[in-house]
Coordinates of C-alpha atoms and ligand atoms in Angstrom, one line a residue:
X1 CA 20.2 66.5 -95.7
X2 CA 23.7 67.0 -96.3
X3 CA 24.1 64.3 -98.6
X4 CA 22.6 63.6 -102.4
X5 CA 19.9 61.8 -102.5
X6 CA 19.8 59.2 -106.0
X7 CA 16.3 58.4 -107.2
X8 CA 14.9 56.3 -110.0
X9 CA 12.1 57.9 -111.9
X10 CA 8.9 56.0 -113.6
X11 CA 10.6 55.7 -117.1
X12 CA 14.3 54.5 -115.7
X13 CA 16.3 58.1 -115.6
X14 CA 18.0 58.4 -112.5
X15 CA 18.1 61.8 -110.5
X16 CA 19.3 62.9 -107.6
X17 CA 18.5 65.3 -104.6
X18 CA 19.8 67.6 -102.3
X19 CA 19.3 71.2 -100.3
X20 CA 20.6 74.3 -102.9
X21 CA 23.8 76.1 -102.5
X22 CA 24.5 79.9 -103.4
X23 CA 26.6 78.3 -106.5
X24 CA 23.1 77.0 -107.8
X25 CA 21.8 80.9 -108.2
X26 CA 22.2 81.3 -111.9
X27 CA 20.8 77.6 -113.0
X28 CA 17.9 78.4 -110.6
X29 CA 17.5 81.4 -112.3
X30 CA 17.1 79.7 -115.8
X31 CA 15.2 76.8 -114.0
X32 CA 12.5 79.5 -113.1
X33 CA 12.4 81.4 -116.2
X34 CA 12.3 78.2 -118.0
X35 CA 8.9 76.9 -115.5
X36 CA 6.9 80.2 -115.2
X37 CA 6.6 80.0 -119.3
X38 CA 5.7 76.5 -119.4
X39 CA 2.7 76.7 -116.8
X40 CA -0.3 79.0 -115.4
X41 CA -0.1 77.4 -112.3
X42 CA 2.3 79.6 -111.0
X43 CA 2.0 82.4 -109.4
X44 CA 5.3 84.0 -111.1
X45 CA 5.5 85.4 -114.7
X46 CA 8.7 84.8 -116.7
X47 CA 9.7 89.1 -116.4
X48 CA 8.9 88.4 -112.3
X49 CA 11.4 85.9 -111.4
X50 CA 14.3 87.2 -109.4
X51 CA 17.2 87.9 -110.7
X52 CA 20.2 86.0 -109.7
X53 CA 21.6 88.2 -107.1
X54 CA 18.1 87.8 -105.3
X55 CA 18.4 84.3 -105.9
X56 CA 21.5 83.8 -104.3
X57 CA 19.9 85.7 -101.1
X58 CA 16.9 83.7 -100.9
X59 CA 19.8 80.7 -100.6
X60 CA 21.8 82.0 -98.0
X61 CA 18.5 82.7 -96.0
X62 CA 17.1 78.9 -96.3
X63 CA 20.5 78.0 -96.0
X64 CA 20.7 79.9 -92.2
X65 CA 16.7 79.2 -91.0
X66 CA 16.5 76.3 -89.3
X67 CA 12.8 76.0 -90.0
X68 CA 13.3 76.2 -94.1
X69 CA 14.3 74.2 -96.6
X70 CA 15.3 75.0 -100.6
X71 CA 15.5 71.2 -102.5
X72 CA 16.6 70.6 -105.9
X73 CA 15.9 67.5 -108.0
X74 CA 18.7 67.4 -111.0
X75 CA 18.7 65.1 -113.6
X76 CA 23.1 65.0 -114.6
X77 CA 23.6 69.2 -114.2
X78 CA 20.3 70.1 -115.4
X79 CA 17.5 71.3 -112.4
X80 CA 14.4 69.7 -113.1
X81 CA 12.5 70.6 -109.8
X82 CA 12.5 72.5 -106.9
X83 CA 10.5 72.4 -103.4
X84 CA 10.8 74.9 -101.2
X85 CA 9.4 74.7 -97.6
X86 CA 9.4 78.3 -96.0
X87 CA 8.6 78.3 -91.9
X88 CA 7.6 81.3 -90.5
X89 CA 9.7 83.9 -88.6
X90 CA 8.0 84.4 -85.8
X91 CA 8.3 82.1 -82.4
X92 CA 4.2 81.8 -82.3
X93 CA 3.9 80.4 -85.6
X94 CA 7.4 79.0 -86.4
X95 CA 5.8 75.5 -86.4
X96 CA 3.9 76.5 -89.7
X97 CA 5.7 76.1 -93.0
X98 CA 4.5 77.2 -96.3
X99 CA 5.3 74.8 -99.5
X100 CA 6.2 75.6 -103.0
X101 CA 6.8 72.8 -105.9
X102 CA 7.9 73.4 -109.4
X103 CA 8.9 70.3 -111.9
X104 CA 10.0 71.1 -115.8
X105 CA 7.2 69.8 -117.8
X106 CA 9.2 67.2 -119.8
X107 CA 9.4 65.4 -116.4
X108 CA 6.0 65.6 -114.9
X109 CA 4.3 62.6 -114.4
X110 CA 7.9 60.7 -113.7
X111 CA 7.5 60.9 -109.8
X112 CA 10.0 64.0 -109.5
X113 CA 6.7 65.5 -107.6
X114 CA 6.4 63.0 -105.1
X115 CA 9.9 62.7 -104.6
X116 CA 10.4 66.0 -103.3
X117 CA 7.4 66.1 -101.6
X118 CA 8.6 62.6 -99.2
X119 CA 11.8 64.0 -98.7
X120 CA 10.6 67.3 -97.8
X121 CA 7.8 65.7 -95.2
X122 CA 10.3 63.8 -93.4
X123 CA 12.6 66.4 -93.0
X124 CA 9.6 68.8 -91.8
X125 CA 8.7 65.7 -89.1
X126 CA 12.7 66.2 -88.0
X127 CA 12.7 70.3 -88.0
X128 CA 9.5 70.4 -85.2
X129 CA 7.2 72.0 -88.6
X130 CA 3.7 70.8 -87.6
X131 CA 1.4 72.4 -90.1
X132 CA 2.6 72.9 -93.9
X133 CA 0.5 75.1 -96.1
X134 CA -0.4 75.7 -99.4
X135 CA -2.4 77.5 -102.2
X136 CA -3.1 75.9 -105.4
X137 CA -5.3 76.9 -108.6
X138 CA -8.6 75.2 -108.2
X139 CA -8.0 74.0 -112.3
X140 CA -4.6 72.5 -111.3
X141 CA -6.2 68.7 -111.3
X142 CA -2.2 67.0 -111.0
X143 CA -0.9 69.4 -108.1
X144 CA -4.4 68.6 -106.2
X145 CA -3.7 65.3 -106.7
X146 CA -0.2 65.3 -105.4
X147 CA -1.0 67.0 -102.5
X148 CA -4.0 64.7 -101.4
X149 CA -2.0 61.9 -102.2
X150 CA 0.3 63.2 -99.0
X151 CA -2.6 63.8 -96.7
X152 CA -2.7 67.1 -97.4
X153 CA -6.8 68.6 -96.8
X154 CA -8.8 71.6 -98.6
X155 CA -9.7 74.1 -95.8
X156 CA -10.9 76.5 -97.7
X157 CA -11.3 78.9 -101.2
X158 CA -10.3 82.5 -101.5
X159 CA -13.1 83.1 -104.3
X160 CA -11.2 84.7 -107.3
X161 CA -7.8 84.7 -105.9
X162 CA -5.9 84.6 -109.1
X163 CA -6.4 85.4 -112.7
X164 CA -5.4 83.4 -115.5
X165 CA -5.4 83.4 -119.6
X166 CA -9.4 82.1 -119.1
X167 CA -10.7 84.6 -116.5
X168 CA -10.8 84.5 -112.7
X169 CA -9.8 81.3 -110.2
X170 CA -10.2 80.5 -107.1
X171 CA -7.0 79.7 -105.0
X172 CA -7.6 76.0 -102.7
X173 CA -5.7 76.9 -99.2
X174 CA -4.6 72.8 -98.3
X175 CA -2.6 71.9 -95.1
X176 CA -1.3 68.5 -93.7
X177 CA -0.7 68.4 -89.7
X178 CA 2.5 66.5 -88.7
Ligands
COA1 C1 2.3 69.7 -109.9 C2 3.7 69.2 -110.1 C3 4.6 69.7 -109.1 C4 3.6 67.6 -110.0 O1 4.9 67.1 -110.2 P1 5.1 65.7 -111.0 O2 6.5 65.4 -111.0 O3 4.4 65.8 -112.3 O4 4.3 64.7 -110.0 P2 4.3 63.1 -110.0 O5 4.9 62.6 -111.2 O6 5.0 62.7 -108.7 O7 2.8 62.8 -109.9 C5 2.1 63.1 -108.7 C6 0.6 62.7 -108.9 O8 0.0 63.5 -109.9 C7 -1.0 62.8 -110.5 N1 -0.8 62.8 -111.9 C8 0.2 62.3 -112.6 N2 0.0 62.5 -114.0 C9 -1.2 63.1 -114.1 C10 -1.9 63.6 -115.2 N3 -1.5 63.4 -116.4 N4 -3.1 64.2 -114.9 C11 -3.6 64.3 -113.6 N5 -2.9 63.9 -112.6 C12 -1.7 63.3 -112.8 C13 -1.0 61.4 -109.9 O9 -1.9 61.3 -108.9 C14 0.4 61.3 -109.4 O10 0.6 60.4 -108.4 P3 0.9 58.8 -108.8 O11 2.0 58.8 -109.8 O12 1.2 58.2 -107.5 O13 -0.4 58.3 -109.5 C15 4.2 69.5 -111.6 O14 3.2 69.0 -112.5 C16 4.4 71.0 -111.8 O15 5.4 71.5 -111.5 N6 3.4 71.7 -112.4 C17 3.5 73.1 -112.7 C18 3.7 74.0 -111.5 C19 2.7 73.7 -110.4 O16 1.5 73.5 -110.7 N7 3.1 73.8 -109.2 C20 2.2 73.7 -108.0 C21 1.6 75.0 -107.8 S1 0.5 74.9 -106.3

């Protein structure tokens, strides 16, 4: 994807996509410390995220896998969502790719989800990834949804996997076969 992508959301806005540069480190940076207070459903605290050196060196090492991708959804300058898809290292299971989404709360339920997740699918189906993989919070009712509505299947729990302000969750592992 070497190109921006435009978009139109659900209430008008437009946005547009593309793959992350080293030059997007610091906004990341703010992006992330800016999403990991605004939701559980992340694995990340605030005090966790890296900082932006680390950030830019996550970049450069999407930017050099074939088998990974780093999307960002802006809305003008501002980053409003992220996807990452992460494929594995290693030859035997380089096929396998694990996804991450994030979306600034003022713009969920505006289609910023799905539009990352399209883009990233079809790039996946181009990059010879036949398996992505997730976790998600068994309470998280709109990332579930998202994810089924892309064909993506439960296959199993990891009985309290995480813990949350109210106690103990299970984690959902989901994966959709390309
Ligand atoms: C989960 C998340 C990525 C979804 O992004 P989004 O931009 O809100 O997603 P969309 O607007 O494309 O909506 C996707 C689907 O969610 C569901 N949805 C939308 N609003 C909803 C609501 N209020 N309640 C429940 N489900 C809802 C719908 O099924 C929708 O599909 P549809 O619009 O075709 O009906 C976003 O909410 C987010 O970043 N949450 C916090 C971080 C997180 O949970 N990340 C995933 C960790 S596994």
């Amino acid at each position: 994807m070497s190109v921006d992508k435009f978009f139109t959301l659900k209430d008008g806005r437009g946005i547009f996509v593309r793959e992350a540069f080293v030059e997007d480190a610091e906004r990341l940076h703010e992006f992330y410390v800016k999403v990991t207070s605004e939701t559980e459903f992340l694995i990340t605290l605030p005090e966790e995220v890296f900082d932006v050196a680390s950030e830019r060196n996550l970049i450069r090492i999407y930017r050099s896998s074939y088998n990974r991708l780093y999307l960002i959804a802006f809305y003008s300058t501002q980053v409003i969502g992220t996807l990452k898809l992460a494929g594995n290292r290693r030859k035997r299971v380089a096929h396998v790719a694990e996804l991450s989404i994030a979306v600034k709360k003022d713009f969920w339920g505006l289609g910023v989800g799905s539009i990352l997740m399209q883009e990233a699918i079809e790039w996946a189906k181009e990059h010879e990834i036949k398996r992505i993989e997730l976790t998600v919070v068994d309470s998280n009712e709109r990332a579930i949804k998202l994810y089924k509505k892309f064909g993506f299947i439960e296959e199993c729990r990891m009985k309290m996997a995480t813990v949350l302000s109210d106690g103990f969750h299970d984690l959902i592992l989901m994966a959709k076969l390309l």
